[in-house]
Each structure stands twice: as C-alpha cells, then as structure tokens.
Tab-separated table of C-alpha atoms in Angstrom:
chain	number	residue	atom	x	y	z
A	115	UNK	CA	-97.664	7.383	69.877
A	116	UNK	CA	-94.730	7.613	67.301
A	117	UNK	CA	-91.309	9.316	67.665
A	118	UNK	CA	-92.056	12.069	65.465
A	119	UNK	CA	-96.020	12.239	66.890
A	120	UNK	CA	-93.382	12.383	70.691
A	121	UNK	CA	-91.692	15.045	68.873
A	122	UNK	CA	-94.369	16.976	67.412
A	123	UNK	CA	-96.194	17.191	71.382
A	124	UNK	CA	-93.286	18.218	72.965
A	125	UNK	CA	-92.517	20.655	70.434
A	126	UNK	CA	-95.174	22.436	69.551
A	127	UNK	CA	-93.888	26.728	70.417
A	128	UNK	CA	-95.781	29.408	69.615
A	129	UNK	CA	-95.233	31.424	66.611
A	130	UNK	CA	-91.946	34.205	67.103
A	131	UNK	CA	-91.206	37.712	67.972
A	132	UNK	CA	-89.246	39.327	65.511
A	133	UNK	CA	-85.598	40.026	67.082
A	134	UNK	CA	-83.699	43.018	66.398
A	135	UNK	CA	-80.443	42.206	68.406
A	136	UNK	CA	-81.620	38.164	69.751
A	137	UNK	CA	-80.823	39.618	73.262
A	138	UNK	CA	-82.162	36.781	76.087
A	139	UNK	CA	-80.901	39.482	79.215
A	140	UNK	CA	-77.402	40.488	79.560
A	141	UNK	CA	-76.744	38.028	82.247
A	142	UNK	CA	-74.641	34.184	80.950
A	143	UNK	CA	-76.465	31.415	80.898
A	144	UNK	CA	-73.273	29.314	82.781
A	145	UNK	CA	-74.890	25.841	82.548
A	146	UNK	CA	-76.609	24.657	80.416
A	147	UNK	CA	-78.382	20.818	80.912
A	148	UNK	CA	-77.016	18.298	79.004
A	149	UNK	CA	-79.202	18.251	75.582
A	150	UNK	CA	-81.720	16.330	74.056
A	151	UNK	CA	-83.604	15.943	71.310
A	152	UNK	CA	-81.286	15.918	68.094
A	153	UNK	CA	-81.712	17.770	64.418
A	154	UNK	CA	-79.854	18.287	61.209
A	155	UNK	CA	-79.757	21.597	59.321
A	156	UNK	CA	-81.619	20.861	55.955
A	157	UNK	CA	-81.647	24.318	54.663
A	158	UNK	CA	-79.194	27.037	55.241
A	159	UNK	CA	-80.654	30.494	53.464
A	160	UNK	CA	-78.043	32.902	52.819
A	161	UNK	CA	-78.601	36.579	53.842
A	162	UNK	CA	-79.106	38.995	50.311
A	163	UNK	CA	-78.729	42.227	52.129
A	164	UNK	CA	-76.609	43.274	55.175
A	165	UNK	CA	-80.082	43.717	56.360
A	166	UNK	CA	-80.984	39.520	56.871
A	167	UNK	CA	-80.452	37.048	60.093
A	168	UNK	CA	-79.426	40.770	61.130
A	169	UNK	CA	-78.754	41.231	64.855
A	170	UNK	CA	-76.343	43.873	67.063
A	171	UNK	CA	-73.609	41.933	67.655
A	172	UNK	CA	-71.194	44.725	69.230
A	173	UNK	CA	-73.730	46.886	71.012
A	174	UNK	CA	-73.713	49.649	68.963
A	175	UNK	CA	-77.547	50.054	67.799
A	176	UNK	CA	-77.612	49.021	64.356
A	177	UNK	CA	-78.560	45.480	62.969
A	178	UNK	CA	-75.353	44.160	60.922
A	179	UNK	CA	-74.757	41.067	58.404
A	180	UNK	CA	-71.827	42.483	56.441
A	181	UNK	CA	-71.819	38.968	55.178
A	182	UNK	CA	-75.001	40.238	53.204
A	183	UNK	CA	-73.711	43.708	51.565
A	184	UNK	CA	-71.371	40.436	49.840
A	185	UNK	CA	-73.529	37.754	48.394
A	186	UNK	CA	-75.699	40.705	47.168
A	187	UNK	CA	-72.249	42.154	45.173
A	188	UNK	CA	-71.477	39.371	44.407
A	189	UNK	CA	-75.061	38.393	42.626
A	190	UNK	CA	-74.966	41.685	41.559
A	191	UNK	CA	-72.317	40.870	39.586
A	192	UNK	CA	-73.783	36.764	38.826
A	193	UNK	CA	-72.389	34.357	41.102
A	194	UNK	CA	-75.243	33.033	43.084
A	195	UNK	CA	-73.156	31.223	46.061
A	196	UNK	CA	-76.647	30.635	48.086
A	197	UNK	CA	-77.607	27.786	44.480
A	198	UNK	CA	-73.996	26.033	45.909
A	199	UNK	CA	-74.641	25.909	49.257
A	200	UNK	CA	-78.605	24.055	48.923
A	201	UNK	CA	-76.526	21.921	46.684
A	202	UNK	CA	-73.326	21.399	49.857
A	203	UNK	CA	-76.413	20.953	52.667
A	204	UNK	CA	-78.570	18.431	50.054
A	205	UNK	CA	-75.080	16.442	48.684
A	206	UNK	CA	-73.930	15.523	52.832
A	207	UNK	CA	-70.938	17.781	52.464
A	208	UNK	CA	-72.083	20.766	54.844
A	209	UNK	CA	-74.139	19.046	57.166
A	210	UNK	CA	-74.564	20.153	60.760
A	211	UNK	CA	-76.059	19.109	63.392
A	212	UNK	CA	-77.915	20.115	66.820
A	213	UNK	CA	-79.255	19.379	70.014
A	214	UNK	CA	-81.516	20.522	72.340
A	215	UNK	CA	-81.333	20.762	75.901
A	216	UNK	CA	-84.458	21.757	78.161
A	217	UNK	CA	-85.528	21.165	82.241
A	218	UNK	CA	-88.473	22.236	80.795
A	219	UNK	CA	-90.201	19.067	78.180
A	220	UNK	CA	-92.769	21.682	76.267
A	221	UNK	CA	-89.824	24.514	75.489
A	222	UNK	CA	-91.380	27.291	75.858
A	223	UNK	CA	-90.752	28.664	79.366
A	224	UNK	CA	-87.362	28.275	80.507
A	225	UNK	CA	-84.128	29.617	81.908
A	226	UNK	CA	-81.453	27.219	81.791
A	227	UNK	CA	-81.225	25.712	77.652
A	228	UNK	CA	-78.031	24.241	76.208
A	229	UNK	CA	-78.176	24.007	72.098
A	230	UNK	CA	-74.816	21.953	70.895
A	231	UNK	CA	-73.968	21.970	68.006
A	232	UNK	CA	-71.332	19.985	65.440
A	233	UNK	CA	-70.512	18.928	62.012
A	234	UNK	CA	-72.457	15.644	60.644
A	235	UNK	CA	-69.038	13.204	58.769
A	236	UNK	CA	-69.518	13.295	55.486
A	237	UNK	CA	-69.537	9.685	53.203
A	238	UNK	CA	-65.597	8.296	53.635
A	239	UNK	CA	-66.006	4.881	51.519
A	240	UNK	CA	-68.364	2.458	50.247
A	241	UNK	CA	-69.465	0.344	52.390
A	242	UNK	CA	-71.065	-3.773	52.043
A	243	UNK	CA	-73.161	-5.154	54.736
A	244	UNK	CA	-73.332	-9.343	53.813
A	245	UNK	CA	-74.710	-11.012	56.024
A	246	UNK	CA	-72.612	-13.747	58.111
A	247	UNK	CA	-75.975	-15.899	59.183
A	248	UNK	CA	-75.061	-19.439	58.778
A	249	UNK	CA	-76.795	-20.072	55.138
A	250	UNK	CA	-74.191	-17.411	54.288
A	251	UNK	CA	-77.238	-15.717	52.001
A	252	UNK	CA	-78.387	-11.805	50.813
A	253	UNK	CA	-75.867	-8.702	51.873
A	254	UNK	CA	-77.772	-6.078	53.621
A	255	UNK	CA	-78.564	-3.075	51.841
A	256	UNK	CA	-76.583	0.238	53.366
A	257	UNK	CA	-77.464	2.303	55.704
A	258	UNK	CA	-78.675	5.439	55.670
A	259	UNK	CA	-76.579	7.482	54.641
A	260	UNK	CA	-73.999	5.047	54.034
A	261	UNK	CA	-72.691	4.318	50.139
A	262	UNK	CA	-74.099	1.489	47.999
A	263	UNK	CA	-70.855	-0.310	46.415
A	264	UNK	CA	-73.279	-1.938	44.542
A	265	UNK	CA	-74.374	0.949	42.910
A	266	UNK	CA	-70.586	3.152	43.834
A	267	UNK	CA	-72.520	6.619	44.259
A	268	UNK	CA	-72.743	8.052	48.215
A	269	UNK	CA	-77.225	8.429	49.901
A	270	UNK	CA	-78.346	11.506	50.374
A	271	UNK	CA	-78.768	12.695	53.553
A	272	UNK	CA	-82.152	11.682	54.589
A	273	UNK	CA	-84.462	15.276	55.998
A	274	UNK	CA	-87.338	13.298	56.561
A	275	UNK	CA	-87.341	12.905	60.353
A	276	UNK	CA	-85.648	9.474	60.253
A	277	UNK	CA	-82.175	9.748	58.526
A	278	UNK	CA	-78.862	8.765	60.745
A	279	UNK	CA	-75.511	11.037	61.071
A	280	UNK	CA	-71.786	10.665	63.112
A	281	UNK	CA	-71.407	13.509	64.305
A	282	UNK	CA	-67.060	14.609	62.494
A	283	UNK	CA	-64.558	14.124	65.916
A	284	UNK	CA	-62.436	15.718	63.899
A	285	UNK	CA	-64.599	19.343	64.207
A	286	UNK	CA	-64.708	21.009	66.920
A	287	UNK	CA	-68.580	20.677	68.544
A	288	UNK	CA	-70.068	23.895	69.852
A	289	UNK	CA	-72.302	24.833	72.803
A	290	UNK	CA	-75.182	27.329	73.680
A	291	UNK	CA	-76.298	28.338	76.444
A	292	UNK	CA	-79.324	30.278	76.570
A	293	UNK	CA	-83.339	31.275	77.803
A	294	UNK	CA	-87.277	30.051	76.503
A	295	UNK	CA	-89.576	32.009	76.458
A	296	UNK	CA	-92.536	32.011	74.755
A	297	UNK	CA	-91.469	29.361	73.385
A	298	UNK	CA	-88.517	31.168	71.475
A	299	UNK	CA	-84.365	30.240	72.533
A	300	UNK	CA	-81.799	33.004	72.279
A	301	UNK	CA	-78.790	31.820	73.544
A	302	UNK	CA	-75.999	34.757	75.475
A	303	UNK	CA	-76.330	37.292	74.381
A	304	UNK	CA	-72.884	38.544	72.410
A	305	UNK	CA	-72.597	42.204	73.393
A	306	UNK	CA	-72.096	41.168	76.513
A	307	UNK	CA	-71.539	37.503	77.561
A	308	UNK	CA	-67.894	37.143	79.104
A	309	UNK	CA	-68.083	33.089	77.440
A	310	UNK	CA	-68.232	34.317	73.887
A	311	UNK	CA	-68.103	30.879	71.567
A	312	UNK	CA	-66.390	29.805	68.451
A	313	UNK	CA	-68.463	27.584	65.885
A	314	UNK	CA	-66.577	26.275	63.297
A	315	UNK	CA	-69.602	25.959	60.296
A	316	UNK	CA	-69.261	25.009	57.037
A	317	UNK	CA	-73.130	27.003	55.867
A	318	UNK	CA	-71.001	30.096	53.759
A	319	UNK	CA	-71.544	29.249	50.601
A	320	UNK	CA	-68.531	27.532	50.402
A	321	UNK	CA	-68.996	24.495	51.301
A	322	UNK	CA	-64.974	22.748	51.029
A	323	UNK	CA	-64.315	25.689	53.586
A	324	UNK	CA	-64.385	26.567	57.428
A	325	UNK	CA	-64.879	29.732	59.321
A	326	UNK	CA	-64.815	30.184	62.944
A	327	UNK	CA	-67.114	32.719	64.343
A	328	UNK	CA	-67.181	34.228	67.312
A	329	UNK	CA	-68.995	35.456	69.791
A	330	UNK	CA	-71.606	32.818	67.848
A	331	UNK	CA	-75.685	33.739	68.199
A	332	UNK	CA	-78.086	31.976	68.009
A	333	UNK	CA	-82.409	31.704	67.615
A	334	UNK	CA	-84.658	29.558	67.227
A	335	UNK	CA	-88.286	29.070	67.297
A	336	UNK	CA	-90.057	24.655	66.324
A	337	UNK	CA	-92.991	24.810	63.595
A	338	UNK	CA	-95.257	22.398	64.680
A	339	UNK	CA	-95.225	20.115	61.396
A	340	UNK	CA	-94.671	16.653	60.590
A	341	UNK	CA	-91.955	16.121	61.221
A	342	UNK	CA	-91.917	19.528	63.306
A	343	UNK	CA	-88.983	21.752	62.094
A	344	UNK	CA	-87.105	24.631	63.973
A	345	UNK	CA	-86.902	27.926	62.557
A	346	UNK	CA	-84.019	29.711	63.272
A	347	UNK	CA	-80.595	31.905	62.178
A	348	UNK	CA	-77.232	31.192	63.262
A	349	UNK	CA	-74.805	35.084	63.647
A	350	UNK	CA	-71.418	35.868	64.979
A	351	UNK	CA	-68.894	37.935	63.896
A	352	UNK	CA	-65.631	37.243	61.386
A	353	UNK	CA	-62.060	38.500	62.039
A	354	UNK	CA	-60.789	40.177	59.306
A	355	UNK	CA	-57.653	38.491	59.007
A	356	UNK	CA	-60.418	35.409	58.521
A	357	UNK	CA	-62.197	36.811	55.726
A	358	UNK	CA	-58.659	37.616	54.143
A	359	UNK	CA	-57.554	33.883	54.176
A	360	UNK	CA	-60.037	31.923	53.240
A	361	UNK	CA	-63.662	33.836	51.563
A	362	UNK	CA	-61.476	35.528	49.695
A	363	UNK	CA	-59.242	32.464	48.429
A	364	UNK	CA	-62.480	30.704	48.311
A	365	UNK	CA	-64.585	33.415	46.497
A	366	UNK	CA	-61.382	32.947	43.510
A	367	UNK	CA	-60.623	29.503	43.428
A	368	UNK	CA	-64.929	29.423	42.743
A	369	UNK	CA	-65.110	32.058	39.539
A	370	UNK	CA	-61.520	30.182	39.043
A	371	UNK	CA	-63.751	26.545	38.300
A	372	UNK	CA	-66.589	28.285	37.139
A	373	UNK	CA	-64.269	29.522	33.865
A	374	UNK	CA	-62.492	26.559	33.222
A	375	UNK	CA	-66.368	24.251	33.087
A	376	UNK	CA	-67.306	27.021	30.890
A	377	UNK	CA	-64.566	26.530	27.556
A	378	UNK	CA	-65.654	23.727	25.587
A	379	UNK	CA	-68.576	24.583	27.402
A	380	UNK	CA	-72.407	26.168	25.584
A	381	UNK	CA	-72.348	29.433	24.187
A	382	UNK	CA	-74.134	30.416	27.516
A	383	UNK	CA	-71.393	29.482	29.822
A	384	UNK	CA	-68.994	30.862	26.964
A	385	UNK	CA	-70.533	33.924	27.813
A	386	UNK	CA	-70.809	34.151	31.288
A	387	UNK	CA	-66.596	32.927	31.440
A	388	UNK	CA	-66.370	36.176	29.134
A	389	UNK	CA	-68.316	37.850	31.838
A	390	UNK	CA	-66.139	36.500	34.942
A	391	UNK	CA	-63.290	37.301	33.180
A	392	UNK	CA	-63.284	40.958	32.157
A	393	UNK	CA	-64.833	42.265	35.190
A	394	UNK	CA	-62.441	39.996	37.393
A	395	UNK	CA	-59.164	39.281	35.565
A	396	UNK	CA	-57.823	42.553	35.750
A	397	UNK	CA	-54.837	43.495	37.421
A	398	UNK	CA	-54.843	46.249	39.105
A	399	UNK	CA	-58.121	47.484	37.319
A	400	UNK	CA	-57.161	50.557	35.654
A	401	UNK	CA	-53.424	50.494	35.940
A	402	UNK	CA	-53.166	48.401	34.103
A	403	UNK	CA	-51.033	46.376	35.955
A	404	UNK	CA	-50.885	43.444	37.881
A	405	UNK	CA	-52.205	43.106	41.961
A	406	UNK	CA	-50.730	44.403	44.286
A	407	UNK	CA	-51.932	44.293	47.841
A	408	UNK	CA	-49.758	42.738	50.507
A	409	UNK	CA	-52.343	40.457	52.682
A	410	UNK	CA	-53.644	38.815	49.345
A	411	UNK	CA	-49.840	37.740	48.884
A	412	UNK	CA	-48.523	39.863	45.479
A	413	UNK	CA	-46.934	38.427	42.703
A	414	UNK	CA	-49.379	35.392	43.307
A	415	UNK	CA	-49.970	33.012	39.763
A	416	UNK	CA	-52.620	35.131	38.280
A	417	UNK	CA	-52.378	38.528	39.635
A	418	UNK	CA	-51.494	39.947	36.011
A	419	UNK	CA	-54.165	41.312	34.041
A	420	UNK	CA	-56.274	38.743	31.067
A	421	UNK	CA	-53.931	36.194	31.526
A	422	UNK	CA	-57.375	33.988	31.780
A	423	UNK	CA	-57.036	32.941	36.478
A	424	UNK	CA	-58.306	35.223	38.473
A	425	UNK	CA	-56.469	35.931	41.574
A	426	UNK	CA	-57.369	36.181	45.299
A	427	UNK	CA	-55.745	39.757	45.130
A	428	UNK	CA	-57.794	40.339	42.392
A	429	UNK	CA	-61.245	39.382	43.750
A	430	UNK	CA	-60.316	41.206	47.026
A	431	UNK	CA	-59.110	44.363	45.437
A	432	UNK	CA	-62.198	44.435	42.603
A	433	UNK	CA	-63.819	47.635	42.548
A	434	UNK	CA	-67.332	46.473	42.889
A	435	UNK	CA	-66.708	44.549	46.254
A	436	UNK	CA	-63.662	45.229	47.713
A	437	UNK	CA	-65.795	47.918	49.953
A	438	UNK	CA	-68.144	45.087	51.233
A	439	UNK	CA	-64.747	42.262	52.249
A	440	UNK	CA	-64.031	45.289	54.356
A	441	UNK	CA	-64.481	44.954	58.668
A	442	UNK	CA	-67.473	46.880	59.443
A	443	UNK	CA	-68.078	45.742	63.663
A	444	UNK	CA	-65.318	46.205	66.101
A	445	UNK	CA	-65.584	43.113	68.642
A	446	UNK	CA	-61.811	42.496	69.431
A	447	UNK	CA	-59.825	44.857	71.711
A	448	UNK	CA	-56.205	45.941	71.552
A	449	UNK	CA	-55.373	42.785	72.600
A	450	UNK	CA	-56.935	40.277	70.820
A	451	UNK	CA	-59.399	39.415	74.004
A	452	UNK	CA	-63.028	39.598	72.487
A	453	UNK	CA	-64.538	42.839	74.087
A	454	UNK	CA	-67.529	44.086	71.332
A	455	UNK	CA	-66.832	48.372	71.035
A	456	UNK	CA	-69.805	49.949	70.708
A	457	UNK	CA	-67.352	53.438	69.446
A	458	UNK	CA	-66.708	51.196	66.576
A	459	UNK	CA	-62.936	52.646	67.706
A	460	UNK	CA	-60.421	49.896	65.151
A	461	UNK	CA	-63.349	47.752	63.273
A	462	UNK	CA	-61.960	44.630	62.824
A	463	UNK	CA	-65.175	41.678	61.881
A	464	UNK	CA	-67.303	41.725	59.154
A	465	UNK	CA	-70.695	39.804	60.954
A	466	UNK	CA	-72.360	37.350	59.684
A	467	UNK	CA	-75.430	36.376	59.695
A	468	UNK	CA	-77.494	33.260	58.333
A	469	UNK	CA	-80.952	31.288	57.856
A	470	UNK	CA	-80.982	27.756	59.108
A	471	UNK	CA	-84.411	25.082	59.603
A	472	UNK	CA	-83.351	21.904	60.476
A	473	UNK	CA	-85.631	19.023	60.921
A	474	UNK	CA	-85.481	16.201	63.698
A	475	UNK	CA	-82.632	13.414	63.442
A	476	UNK	CA	-80.702	10.480	64.824
A	477	UNK	CA	-76.646	10.505	65.688
C-alpha cells in the first residue's frame, strides 16, 4: 500500500462535532508522546466575524475572536487580508508544519496526544546540484522546495502529500498536548491550563509579521481524502502591547504599500489609493492636526493629515477601526502571569482564531 494509502487508513476519522469552547477536560495532559505523522498547513482561513473560529478563552461563557472584528472592519474599508494570506501560504513565506503523536494509531480515542507546530524555512538561495559521477555529466533537477538556478525563481510549496520542507530553527517550537475523543483532537483547555503554550505564527494576513499567541489552543479532525486533510482551528490571545508594536504597524505598512504601488497604475488602482488615503491619511481626524497617541510614537513620519503617508498612529486612532483594535479579554493577572479572568476586570489581550487545513508532508 502507498504511503498516502497507509495514512488514509490510519487517519480515517468520523466528522467532528461543533464545539464552542474546545474543552477537552480541566486536567492538563502533560506527558504526551513523540510526534509521528507530519503535515503542512496549505490553507489558512481568516475570520470574517467575531464568532468565526471562536472559543471561550477566559471562562466567561462567551466565545471570543476579536480578530474577526478587525478583519471585518478592514474588509468594510476595502482591505482584503485573506488574499494576502493565501499568497503568503502558496508562496512559501508563511508555511507552518504540524506533526501528530498518539498511542492510538487510528487516531480515534486517546488520552495522551501531541501536536507539534513549527515554522517551515523559506528557500534562502538558488540551489543547483551537479552529478559527481565519473562522466561528469548532467545536472540534477532541484529538490522540491529548493530554487532552480536556471529559472532563478523559488519553487512553490508542494501540497499534494509529497512535499519536502525544512524546519526554521530560528522560530520556537510549540508543543500542544491534549486528547482525542471520537476522532477529534482538542489541546489543553486555555481557561484552566496550568501549562499555557506560547506559539509564534505567521498566520495573520501579514506574512512578514510574527505574532505570539498566548494560551494557544488547537482542535482538528482528519478528513479522509487523497491525500488526507487535517481540518481544524488555532486559537489564543495576543497582548495589546504586541498588537501596538506588530500588527498596527503592519497594517499601516501594507496600506502605504498599496497606495504607492497604485500611483501611476490603472484608473481603478488610483481611485482605490485615493479612497485609502481619504480614510486613513487624516492625522487626528476632525481636529485637523497631526495624530497624537503616546502608544504609537507621535511625531513619526505620516502623523500629519494628507501628507501622503499613513502612520501607525493614524491606523490605531482611526474612528472606523479603533474600537476593534481594543482588547476584549483579560488573560494575565496584575503580575503578568497567565491567569484568564472571566470577570474581564482589566482587559489586556485580543482574542485570536483562524481556521486551517493541512496535508501530509515530509521534513
């Protein structure tokens, strides 16, 4: 039987049941097995609303996904992050790897299961291998995932179940322990866990920005197909301070990039650029002065209205989206320790959730 056939036989699962909080139980799984089958994420689905791919992160009984609100607000103003995410995954600049370890080879029911998440390394330089045989003839074709020197362009990731990848050792590994119940994996409950997991991912619609999810949680099932497909979601929380220093500048950078590329472009592109500038290049808005907000480095280039540059401050304080950039959950206590608070006394984080699919891979 082929490798893919064996995987299908081993991973055949029943359909998953919808779950609002992803709770596998209150007791943490801490001694989970070594990882086994390997997968690569081939699709990331960004949320469109606050309830898409949402779970309860702090025990208040409400499902949380502020990321959905952010993307909804951006989409309403013509900024499509799903397209950028698709291009990043398909181009290999935001590729995440998964490996699954379980005692139950059928992956149906198991009280100790591991899922390891790593970032895949992007190709770094043209590669060309030469046959070292006595004849000295013939150049080898580049391996999957490597550059072809003759073409000068990197090959795209292979998502047919045979792709080869390399782990990026410069990015930390996330180990999520959990359980399988009736074919569905759920990692330790982020509300009650005493072993919270931090996960660095490039799955935000901004492939050049790494974000750290705190209390990371994952659920998935494996869909029988050729090759088999892992279908699931990743949730966690993002500190407000990280949003200020990573996500908001990325939004501003992307808006500026779109405006700059549209200049000299088609009439439709120029109109789009004018719309973006009318919405975001507004300084402090109705007051007419430069944008001033101590969290976003006032005085930086672009803080003034209609200066042709959109600053982080202008994005963060923009009346159309500033409300969705606010924290919606309390995840840490006053000492900075992970301690979700259902009362939300001092909200400090934004809830995050994205969907994904993954296919078999080698690395």
